[in-house]
Amino acid sequence: FRPYFHKTLVASRELAKDAKLVHDMVYAMRPAMYGTGLSSQDFPSVLGKTLKKDMKKYEPITANILM
């Protein structure tokens, strides 16, 4: 039951490879049990990171696509 309340981080819009993540490029979406991205608790550590690949809108942000 609890996984329905957790959130996962996703791209808020189409993002290009080598883009540096800023606040408005990332959404926290619920429920996390269906997403494979990082937890919303990782939001501060994601900001300022660079993408290794292009991302589509609402695609989950994972550790392996961040530099």
mmCIF file with all atom_site columns, N, CA and C in Angstrom:
data_model
loop_
_atom_site.group_PDB
_atom_site.id
_atom_site.type_symbol
_atom_site.label_atom_id
_atom_site.label_alt_id
_atom_site.label_comp_id
_atom_site.label_asym_id
_atom_site.label_entity_id
_atom_site.label_seq_id
_atom_site.pdbx_PDB_ins_code
_atom_site.Cartn_x
_atom_site.Cartn_y
_atom_site.Cartn_z
_atom_site.occupancy
_atom_site.B_iso_or_equiv
_atom_site.pdbx_formal_charge
_atom_site.auth_seq_id
_atom_site.auth_comp_id
_atom_site.auth_asym_id
_atom_site.auth_atom_id
_atom_site.pdbx_PDB_model_num
ATOM 1   N N  . PHE A 1 1  ? 0.815  -1.198 0.000   1.00 0.00 ? 1  PHE A N  1
ATOM 2   C CA . PHE A 1 1  ? 0.000  0.000  0.000   1.00 0.00 ? 1  PHE A CA 1
ATOM 3   C C  . PHE A 1 1  ? 0.862  1.267  0.000   1.00 0.00 ? 1  PHE A C  1
ATOM 4   N N  . ARG A 1 2  ? 1.950  1.280  0.791   1.00 0.00 ? 2  ARG A N  1
ATOM 5   C CA . ARG A 1 2  ? 2.794  2.460  0.888   1.00 0.00 ? 2  ARG A CA 1
ATOM 6   C C  . ARG A 1 2  ? 3.463  2.882  -0.419  1.00 0.00 ? 2  ARG A C  1
ATOM 7   N N  . PRO A 1 3  ? 3.848  1.958  -1.314  1.00 0.00 ? 3  PRO A N  1
ATOM 8   C CA . PRO A 1 3  ? 4.504  2.396  -2.558  1.00 0.00 ? 3  PRO A CA 1
ATOM 9   C C  . PRO A 1 3  ? 3.675  3.361  -3.398  1.00 0.00 ? 3  PRO A C  1
ATOM 10  N N  . TYR A 1 4  ? 2.367  3.385  -3.208  1.00 0.00 ? 4  TYR A N  1
ATOM 11  C CA . TYR A 1 4  ? 1.525  4.310  -3.954  1.00 0.00 ? 4  TYR A CA 1
ATOM 12  C C  . TYR A 1 4  ? 1.803  5.766  -3.579  1.00 0.00 ? 4  TYR A C  1
ATOM 13  N N  . PHE A 1 5  ? 2.400  6.010  -2.423  1.00 0.00 ? 5  PHE A N  1
ATOM 14  C CA . PHE A 1 5  ? 2.627  7.363  -1.961  1.00 0.00 ? 5  PHE A CA 1
ATOM 15  C C  . PHE A 1 5  ? 4.032  7.876  -2.275  1.00 0.00 ? 5  PHE A C  1
ATOM 16  N N  . HIS A 1 6  ? 4.931  6.997  -2.686  1.00 0.00 ? 6  HIS A N  1
ATOM 17  C CA . HIS A 1 6  ? 6.292  7.409  -3.026  1.00 0.00 ? 6  HIS A CA 1
ATOM 18  C C  . HIS A 1 6  ? 6.319  7.970  -4.441  1.00 0.00 ? 6  HIS A C  1
ATOM 19  N N  . LYS A 1 7  ? 7.287  8.867  -4.681  1.00 0.00 ? 7  LYS A N  1
ATOM 20  C CA . LYS A 1 7  ? 7.399  9.495  -5.996  1.00 0.00 ? 7  LYS A CA 1
ATOM 21  C C  . LYS A 1 7  ? 8.738  9.155  -6.629  1.00 0.00 ? 7  LYS A C  1
ATOM 22  N N  . THR A 1 8  ? 8.766  9.193  -7.963  1.00 0.00 ? 8  THR A N  1
ATOM 23  C CA . THR A 1 8  ? 9.989  8.963  -8.727  1.00 0.00 ? 8  THR A CA 1
ATOM 24  C C  . THR A 1 8  ? 10.273 10.199 -9.578  1.00 0.00 ? 8  THR A C  1
ATOM 25  N N  . LEU A 1 9  ? 11.539 10.441 -9.879  1.00 0.00 ? 9  LEU A N  1
ATOM 26  C CA . LEU A 1 9  ? 11.928 11.608 -10.672 1.00 0.00 ? 9  LEU A CA 1
ATOM 27  C C  . LEU A 1 9  ? 11.832 11.299 -12.161 1.00 0.00 ? 9  LEU A C  1
ATOM 28  N N  . VAL A 1 10 ? 11.228 12.231 -12.917 1.00 0.00 ? 10 VAL A N  1
ATOM 29  C CA . VAL A 1 10 ? 11.077 12.100 -14.362 1.00 0.00 ? 10 VAL A CA 1
ATOM 30  C C  . VAL A 1 10 ? 11.427 13.425 -15.040 1.00 0.00 ? 10 VAL A C  1
ATOM 31  N N  . ALA A 1 11 ? 11.703 13.363 -16.348 1.00 0.00 ? 11 ALA A N  1
ATOM 32  C CA . ALA A 1 11 ? 11.969 14.572 -17.133 1.00 0.00 ? 11 ALA A CA 1
ATOM 33  C C  . ALA A 1 11 ? 10.667 15.348 -17.317 1.00 0.00 ? 11 ALA A C  1
ATOM 34  N N  . SER A 1 12 ? 10.708 16.647 -17.121 1.00 0.00 ? 12 SER A N  1
ATOM 35  C CA . SER A 1 12 ? 9.494  17.457 -17.245 1.00 0.00 ? 12 SER A CA 1
ATOM 36  C C  . SER A 1 12 ? 9.193  17.840 -18.697 1.00 0.00 ? 12 SER A C  1
ATOM 37  N N  . ARG A 1 13 ? 10.182 17.638 -19.573 1.00 0.00 ? 13 ARG A N  1
ATOM 38  C CA . ARG A 1 13 ? 10.015 17.939 -21.001 1.00 0.00 ? 13 ARG A CA 1
ATOM 39  C C  . ARG A 1 13 ? 11.089 17.170 -21.773 1.00 0.00 ? 13 ARG A C  1
ATOM 40  N N  . GLU A 1 14 ? 11.100 17.283 -23.088 1.00 0.00 ? 14 GLU A N  1
ATOM 41  C CA . GLU A 1 14 ? 12.146 16.666 -23.899 1.00 0.00 ? 14 GLU A CA 1
ATOM 42  C C  . GLU A 1 14 ? 13.482 17.308 -23.500 1.00 0.00 ? 14 GLU A C  1
ATOM 43  N N  . LEU A 1 15 ? 14.474 16.481 -23.208 1.00 0.00 ? 15 LEU A N  1
ATOM 44  C CA . LEU A 1 15 ? 15.780 16.987 -22.790 1.00 0.00 ? 15 LEU A CA 1
ATOM 45  C C  . LEU A 1 15 ? 16.864 16.428 -23.703 1.00 0.00 ? 15 LEU A C  1
ATOM 46  N N  . ALA A 1 16 ? 17.818 17.280 -24.061 1.00 0.00 ? 16 ALA A N  1
ATOM 47  C CA . ALA A 1 16 ? 18.896 16.875 -24.958 1.00 0.00 ? 16 ALA A CA 1
ATOM 48  C C  . ALA A 1 16 ? 20.074 16.310 -24.175 1.00 0.00 ? 16 ALA A C  1
ATOM 49  N N  . LYS A 1 17 ? 20.822 15.439 -24.848 1.00 0.00 ? 17 LYS A N  1
ATOM 50  C CA . LYS A 1 17 ? 22.054 14.900 -24.277 1.00 0.00 ? 17 LYS A CA 1
ATOM 51  C C  . LYS A 1 17 ? 22.971 16.068 -23.900 1.00 0.00 ? 17 LYS A C  1
ATOM 52  N N  . ASP A 1 18 ? 23.704 15.934 -22.824 1.00 0.00 ? 18 ASP A N  1
ATOM 53  C CA . ASP A 1 18 ? 24.648 16.935 -22.306 1.00 0.00 ? 18 ASP A CA 1
ATOM 54  C C  . ASP A 1 18 ? 23.958 18.141 -21.657 1.00 0.00 ? 18 ASP A C  1
ATOM 55  N N  . ALA A 1 19 ? 22.631 18.087 -21.479 1.00 0.00 ? 19 ALA A N  1
ATOM 56  C CA . ALA A 1 19 ? 21.935 19.169 -20.778 1.00 0.00 ? 19 ALA A CA 1
ATOM 57  C C  . ALA A 1 19 ? 22.240 19.070 -19.286 1.00 0.00 ? 19 ALA A C  1
ATOM 58  N N  . LYS A 1 20 ? 22.434 20.218 -18.655 1.00 0.00 ? 20 LYS A N  1
ATOM 59  C CA . LYS A 1 20 ? 22.659 20.267 -17.210 1.00 0.00 ? 20 LYS A CA 1
ATOM 60  C C  . LYS A 1 20 ? 21.303 20.458 -16.546 1.00 0.00 ? 20 LYS A C  1
ATOM 61  N N  . LEU A 1 21 ? 20.933 19.550 -15.639 1.00 0.00 ? 21 LEU A N  1
ATOM 62  C CA . LEU A 1 21 ? 19.607 19.582 -15.025 1.00 0.00 ? 21 LEU A CA 1
ATOM 63  C C  . LEU A 1 21 ? 19.443 20.755 -14.060 1.00 0.00 ? 21 LEU A C  1
ATOM 64  N N  . VAL A 1 22 ? 18.334 21.446 -14.233 1.00 0.00 ? 22 VAL A N  1
ATOM 65  C CA . VAL A 1 22 ? 17.939 22.518 -13.320 1.00 0.00 ? 22 VAL A CA 1
ATOM 66  C C  . VAL A 1 22 ? 16.534 22.216 -12.803 1.00 0.00 ? 22 VAL A C  1
ATOM 67  N N  . HIS A 1 23 ? 16.098 22.976 -11.850 1.00 0.00 ? 23 HIS A N  1
ATOM 68  C CA . HIS A 1 23 ? 14.841 22.738 -11.120 1.00 0.00 ? 23 HIS A CA 1
ATOM 69  C C  . HIS A 1 23 ? 13.646 22.461 -12.017 1.00 0.00 ? 23 HIS A C  1
ATOM 70  N N  . ASP A 1 24 ? 13.449 23.257 -13.068 1.00 0.00 ? 24 ASP A N  1
ATOM 71  C CA . ASP A 1 24 ? 12.235 23.106 -13.891 1.00 0.00 ? 24 ASP A CA 1
ATOM 72  C C  . ASP A 1 24 ? 12.318 21.991 -14.930 1.00 0.00 ? 24 ASP A C  1
ATOM 73  N N  . MET A 1 25 ? 13.416 21.239 -14.971 1.00 0.00 ? 25 MET A N  1
ATOM 74  C CA . MET A 1 25 ? 13.550 20.119 -15.905 1.00 0.00 ? 25 MET A CA 1
ATOM 75  C C  . MET A 1 25 ? 13.143 18.786 -15.284 1.00 0.00 ? 25 MET A C  1
ATOM 76  N N  . VAL A 1 26 ? 12.847 18.793 -13.992 1.00 0.00 ? 26 VAL A N  1
ATOM 77  C CA . VAL A 1 26 ? 12.600 17.548 -13.265 1.00 0.00 ? 26 VAL A CA 1
ATOM 78  C C  . VAL A 1 26 ? 11.258 17.619 -12.536 1.00 0.00 ? 26 VAL A C  1
ATOM 79  N N  . TYR A 1 27 ? 10.451 16.562 -12.676 1.00 0.00 ? 27 TYR A N  1
ATOM 80  C CA . TYR A 1 27 ? 9.200  16.406 -11.929 1.00 0.00 ? 27 TYR A CA 1
ATOM 81  C C  . TYR A 1 27 ? 9.328  15.217 -10.993 1.00 0.00 ? 27 TYR A C  1
ATOM 82  N N  . ALA A 1 28 ? 8.589  15.243 -9.906  1.00 0.00 ? 28 ALA A N  1
ATOM 83  C CA . ALA A 1 28 ? 8.433  14.068 -9.044  1.00 0.00 ? 28 ALA A CA 1
ATOM 84  C C  . ALA A 1 28 ? 7.018  13.553 -9.278  1.00 0.00 ? 28 ALA A C  1
ATOM 85  N N  . MET A 1 29 ? 6.919  12.332 -9.801  1.00 0.00 ? 29 MET A N  1
ATOM 86  C CA . MET A 1 29 ? 5.614  11.767 -10.135 1.00 0.00 ? 29 MET A CA 1
ATOM 87  C C  . MET A 1 29 ? 5.310  10.547 -9.283  1.00 0.00 ? 29 MET A C  1
ATOM 88  N N  . ARG A 1 30 ? 4.035  10.332 -9.058  1.00 0.00 ? 30 ARG A N  1
ATOM 89  C CA . ARG A 1 30 ? 3.552  9.225  -8.242  1.00 0.00 ? 30 ARG A CA 1
ATOM 90  C C  . ARG A 1 30 ? 2.729  8.297  -9.112  1.00 0.00 ? 30 ARG A C  1
ATOM 91  N N  . PRO A 1 31 ? 2.661  7.036  -8.883  1.00 0.00 ? 31 PRO A N  1
ATOM 92  C CA . PRO A 1 31 ? 3.332  6.254  -7.837  1.00 0.00 ? 31 PRO A CA 1
ATOM 93  C C  . PRO A 1 31 ? 4.696  5.753  -8.301  1.00 0.00 ? 31 PRO A C  1
ATOM 94  N N  . ALA A 1 32 ? 5.634  5.668  -7.407  1.00 0.00 ? 32 ALA A N  1
ATOM 95  C CA . ALA A 1 32 ? 6.987  5.217  -7.723  1.00 0.00 ? 32 ALA A CA 1
ATOM 96  C C  . ALA A 1 32 ? 7.030  3.738  -8.061  1.00 0.00 ? 32 ALA A C  1
ATOM 97  N N  . MET A 1 33 ? 6.056  2.965  -7.607  1.00 0.00 ? 33 MET A N  1
ATOM 98  C CA . MET A 1 33 ? 6.098  1.522  -7.852  1.00 0.00 ? 33 MET A CA 1
ATOM 99  C C  . MET A 1 33 ? 6.038  1.186  -9.341  1.00 0.00 ? 33 MET A C  1
ATOM 100 N N  . TYR A 1 34 ? 5.542  2.122  -10.171 1.00 0.00 ? 34 TYR A N  1
ATOM 101 C CA . TYR A 1 34 ? 5.488  1.892  -11.608 1.00 0.00 ? 34 TYR A CA 1
ATOM 102 C C  . TYR A 1 34 ? 6.653  2.545  -12.337 1.00 0.00 ? 34 TYR A C  1
ATOM 103 N N  . GLY A 1 35 ? 7.385  3.398  -11.655 1.00 0.00 ? 35 GLY A N  1
ATOM 104 C CA . GLY A 1 35 ? 8.532  4.071  -12.253 1.00 0.00 ? 35 GLY A CA 1
ATOM 105 C C  . GLY A 1 35 ? 9.821  3.387  -11.865 1.00 0.00 ? 35 GLY A C  1
ATOM 106 N N  . THR A 1 36 ? 10.821 3.545  -12.710 1.00 0.00 ? 36 THR A N  1
ATOM 107 C CA . THR A 1 36 ? 12.112 2.919  -12.437 1.00 0.00 ? 36 THR A CA 1
ATOM 108 C C  . THR A 1 36 ? 13.175 3.965  -12.139 1.00 0.00 ? 36 THR A C  1
ATOM 109 N N  . GLY A 1 37 ? 12.747 5.202  -11.945 1.00 0.00 ? 37 GLY A N  1
ATOM 110 C CA . GLY A 1 37 ? 13.692 6.293  -11.737 1.00 0.00 ? 37 GLY A CA 1
ATOM 111 C C  . GLY A 1 37 ? 14.121 6.442  -10.297 1.00 0.00 ? 37 GLY A C  1
ATOM 112 N N  . LEU A 1 38 ? 14.936 7.467  -10.086 1.00 0.00 ? 38 LEU A N  1
ATOM 113 C CA . LEU A 1 38 ? 15.421 7.788  -8.747  1.00 0.00 ? 38 LEU A CA 1
ATOM 114 C C  . LEU A 1 38 ? 14.270 8.278  -7.875  1.00 0.00 ? 38 LEU A C  1
ATOM 115 N N  . SER A 1 39 ? 14.416 8.110  -6.594  1.00 0.00 ? 39 SER A N  1
ATOM 116 C CA . SER A 1 39 ? 13.416 8.567  -5.638  1.00 0.00 ? 39 SER A CA 1
ATOM 117 C C  . SER A 1 39 ? 13.374 10.093 -5.608  1.00 0.00 ? 39 SER A C  1
ATOM 118 N N  . SER A 1 40 ? 12.229 10.648 -5.271  1.00 0.00 ? 40 SER A N  1
ATOM 119 C CA . SER A 1 40 ? 12.109 12.104 -5.161  1.00 0.00 ? 40 SER A CA 1
ATOM 120 C C  . SER A 1 40 ? 13.014 12.655 -4.061  1.00 0.00 ? 40 SER A C  1
ATOM 121 N N  . GLN A 1 41 ? 13.448 11.816 -3.147  1.00 0.00 ? 41 GLN A N  1
ATOM 122 C CA . GLN A 1 41 ? 14.376 12.250 -2.100  1.00 0.00 ? 41 GLN A CA 1
ATOM 123 C C  . GLN A 1 41 ? 15.753 12.585 -2.675  1.00 0.00 ? 41 GLN A C  1
ATOM 124 N N  . ASP A 1 42 ? 16.037 12.097 -3.886  1.00 0.00 ? 42 ASP A N  1
ATOM 125 C CA . ASP A 1 42 ? 17.322 12.365 -4.546  1.00 0.00 ? 42 ASP A CA 1
ATOM 126 C C  . ASP A 1 42 ? 17.306 13.662 -5.346  1.00 0.00 ? 42 ASP A C  1
ATOM 127 N N  . PHE A 1 43 ? 16.214 14.395 -5.324  1.00 0.00 ? 43 PHE A N  1
ATOM 128 C CA . PHE A 1 43 ? 16.066 15.612 -6.127  1.00 0.00 ? 43 PHE A CA 1
ATOM 129 C C  . PHE A 1 43 ? 17.236 16.581 -5.964  1.00 0.00 ? 43 PHE A C  1
ATOM 130 N N  . PRO A 1 44 ? 17.650 16.950 -4.747  1.00 0.00 ? 44 PRO A N  1
ATOM 131 C CA . PRO A 1 44 ? 18.759 17.909 -4.620  1.00 0.00 ? 44 PRO A CA 1
ATOM 132 C C  . PRO A 1 44 ? 20.069 17.411 -5.241  1.00 0.00 ? 44 PRO A C  1
ATOM 133 N N  . SER A 1 45 ? 20.329 16.121 -5.168  1.00 0.00 ? 45 SER A N  1
ATOM 134 C CA . SER A 1 45 ? 21.584 15.593 -5.709  1.00 0.00 ? 45 SER A CA 1
ATOM 135 C C  . SER A 1 45 ? 21.568 15.477 -7.234  1.00 0.00 ? 45 SER A C  1
ATOM 136 N N  . VAL A 1 46 ? 20.390 15.502 -7.857  1.00 0.00 ? 46 VAL A N  1
ATOM 137 C CA . VAL A 1 46 ? 20.260 15.414 -9.309  1.00 0.00 ? 46 VAL A CA 1
ATOM 138 C C  . VAL A 1 46 ? 20.522 16.770 -9.963  1.00 0.00 ? 46 VAL A C  1
ATOM 139 N N  . LEU A 1 47 ? 20.176 17.843 -9.295  1.00 0.00 ? 47 LEU A N  1
ATOM 140 C CA . LEU A 1 47 ? 20.347 19.178 -9.865  1.00 0.00 ? 47 LEU A CA 1
ATOM 141 C C  . LEU A 1 47 ? 21.821 19.448 -10.139 1.00 0.00 ? 47 LEU A C  1
ATOM 142 N N  . GLY A 1 48 ? 22.099 19.988 -11.314 1.00 0.00 ? 48 GLY A N  1
ATOM 143 C CA . GLY A 1 48 ? 23.470 20.282 -11.707 1.00 0.00 ? 48 GLY A CA 1
ATOM 144 C C  . GLY A 1 48 ? 24.162 19.138 -12.428 1.00 0.00 ? 48 GLY A C  1
ATOM 145 N N  . LYS A 1 49 ? 23.560 17.962 -12.443 1.00 0.00 ? 49 LYS A N  1
ATOM 146 C CA . LYS A 1 49 ? 24.133 16.809 -13.148 1.00 0.00 ? 49 LYS A CA 1
ATOM 147 C C  . LYS A 1 49 ? 23.879 16.957 -14.651 1.00 0.00 ? 49 LYS A C  1
ATOM 148 N N  . THR A 1 50 ? 24.699 16.292 -15.454 1.00 0.00 ? 50 THR A N  1
ATOM 149 C CA . THR A 1 50 ? 24.597 16.334 -16.911 1.00 0.00 ? 50 THR A CA 1
ATOM 150 C C  . THR A 1 50 ? 24.055 15.006 -17.428 1.00 0.00 ? 50 THR A C  1
ATOM 151 N N  . LEU A 1 51 ? 23.214 15.075 -18.459 1.00 0.00 ? 51 LEU A N  1
ATOM 152 C CA . LEU A 1 51 ? 22.612 13.870 -19.040 1.00 0.00 ? 51 LEU A CA 1
ATOM 153 C C  . LEU A 1 51 ? 23.554 13.202 -20.045 1.00 0.00 ? 51 LEU A C  1
ATOM 154 N N  . LYS A 1 52 ? 23.582 11.881 -20.029 1.00 0.00 ? 52 LYS A N  1
ATOM 155 C CA . LYS A 1 52 ? 24.389 11.104 -20.977 1.00 0.00 ? 52 LYS A CA 1
ATOM 156 C C  . LYS A 1 52 ? 23.619 10.791 -22.255 1.00 0.00 ? 52 LYS A C  1
ATOM 157 N N  . LYS A 1 53 ? 22.286 11.001 -22.256 1.00 0.00 ? 53 LYS A N  1
ATOM 158 C CA . LYS A 1 53 ? 21.469 10.686 -23.428 1.00 0.00 ? 53 LYS A CA 1
ATOM 159 C C  . LYS A 1 53 ? 20.268 11.616 -23.493 1.00 0.00 ? 53 LYS A C  1
ATOM 160 N N  . ASP A 1 54 ? 19.631 11.658 -24.662 1.00 0.00 ? 54 ASP A N  1
ATOM 161 C CA . ASP A 1 54 ? 18.393 12.415 -24.820 1.00 0.00 ? 54 ASP A CA 1
ATOM 162 C C  . ASP A 1 54 ? 17.302 11.749 -23.990 1.00 0.00 ? 54 ASP A C  1
ATOM 163 N N  . MET A 1 55 ? 16.364 12.548 -23.500 1.00 0.00 ? 55 MET A N  1
ATOM 164 C CA . MET A 1 55 ? 15.250 12.014 -22.713 1.00 0.00 ? 55 MET A CA 1
ATOM 165 C C  . MET A 1 55 ? 13.935 12.542 -23.256 1.00 0.00 ? 55 MET A C  1
ATOM 166 N N  . LYS A 1 56 ? 12.924 11.700 -23.218 1.00 0.00 ? 56 LYS A N  1
ATOM 167 C CA . LYS A 1 56 ? 11.569 12.105 -23.596 1.00 0.00 ? 56 LYS A CA 1
ATOM 168 C C  . LYS A 1 56 ? 10.840 12.618 -22.354 1.00 0.00 ? 56 LYS A C  1
ATOM 169 N N  . LYS A 1 57 ? 9.784  13.388 -22.579 1.00 0.00 ? 57 LYS A N  1
ATOM 170 C CA . LYS A 1 57 ? 8.976  13.906 -21.486 1.00 0.00 ? 57 LYS A CA 1
ATOM 171 C C  . LYS A 1 57 ? 8.417  12.744 -20.660 1.00 0.00 ? 57 LYS A C  1
ATOM 172 N N  . TYR A 1 58 ? 8.494  12.856 -19.359 1.00 0.00 ? 58 TYR A N  1
ATOM 173 C CA . TYR A 1 58 ? 8.023  11.877 -18.368 1.00 0.00 ? 58 TYR A CA 1
ATOM 174 C C  . TYR A 1 58 ? 8.859  10.594 -18.321 1.00 0.00 ? 58 TYR A C  1
ATOM 175 N N  . GLU A 1 59 ? 9.997  10.563 -18.995 1.00 0.00 ? 59 GLU A N  1
ATOM 176 C CA . GLU A 1 59 ? 10.890 9.394  -18.902 1.00 0.00 ? 59 GLU A CA 1
ATOM 177 C C  . GLU A 1 59 ? 11.569 9.419  -17.529 1.00 0.00 ? 59 GLU A C  1
ATOM 178 N N  . PRO A 1 60 ? 11.622 8.289  -16.836 1.00 0.00 ? 60 PRO A N  1
ATOM 179 C CA . PRO A 1 60 ? 12.246 8.252  -15.508 1.00 0.00 ? 60 PRO A CA 1
ATOM 180 C C  . PRO A 1 60 ? 13.735 8.596  -15.571 1.00 0.00 ? 60 PRO A C  1
ATOM 181 N N  . ILE A 1 61 ? 14.190 9.353  -14.592 1.00 0.00 ? 61 ILE A N  1
ATOM 182 C CA . ILE A 1 61 ? 15.604 9.705  -14.471 1.00 0.00 ? 61 ILE A CA 1
ATOM 183 C C  . ILE A 1 61 ? 16.284 8.660  -13.606 1.00 0.00 ? 61 ILE A C  1
ATOM 184 N N  . THR A 1 62 ? 17.285 7.995  -14.180 1.00 0.00 ? 62 THR A N  1
ATOM 185 C CA . THR A 1 62 ? 18.005 6.948  -13.462 1.00 0.00 ? 62 THR A CA 1
ATOM 186 C C  . THR A 1 62 ? 19.459 7.351  -13.254 1.00 0.00 ? 62 THR A C  1
ATOM 187 N N  . ALA A 1 63 ? 20.127 6.713  -12.312 1.00 0.00 ? 63 ALA A N  1
ATOM 188 C CA . ALA A 1 63 ? 21.517 7.051  -11.993 1.00 0.00 ? 63 ALA A CA 1
ATOM 189 C C  . ALA A 1 63 ? 22.451 6.803  -13.170 1.00 0.00 ? 63 ALA A C  1
ATOM 190 N N  . ASN A 1 64 ? 22.163 5.803  -14.001 1.00 0.00 ? 64 ASN A N  1
ATOM 191 C CA . ASN A 1 64 ? 23.084 5.468  -15.093 1.00 0.00 ? 64 ASN A CA 1
ATOM 192 C C  . ASN A 1 64 ? 23.033 6.450  -16.268 1.00 0.00 ? 64 ASN A C  1
ATOM 193 N N  . ILE A 1 65 ? 22.092 7.385  -16.301 1.00 0.00 ? 65 ILE A N  1
ATOM 194 C CA . ILE A 1 65 ? 22.066 8.372  -17.379 1.00 0.00 ? 65 ILE A CA 1
ATOM 195 C C  . ILE A 1 65 ? 22.591 9.738  -16.928 1.00 0.00 ? 65 ILE A C  1
ATOM 196 N N  . LEU A 1 66 ? 23.067 9.807  -15.695 1.00 0.00 ? 66 LEU A N  1
ATOM 197 C CA . LEU A 1 66 ? 23.615 11.060 -15.166 1.00 0.00 ? 66 LEU A CA 1
ATOM 198 C C  . LEU A 1 66 ? 25.132 11.002 -15.090 1.00 0.00 ? 66 LEU A C  1
ATOM 199 N N  . MET A 1 67 ? 25.783 12.132 -15.417 1.00 0.00 ? 67 MET A N  1
ATOM 200 C CA . MET A 1 67 ? 27.235 12.229 -15.276 1.00 0.00 ? 67 MET A CA 1
ATOM 201 C C  . MET A 1 67 ? 27.560 12.999 -14.019 1.00 0.00 ? 67 MET A C  1
#
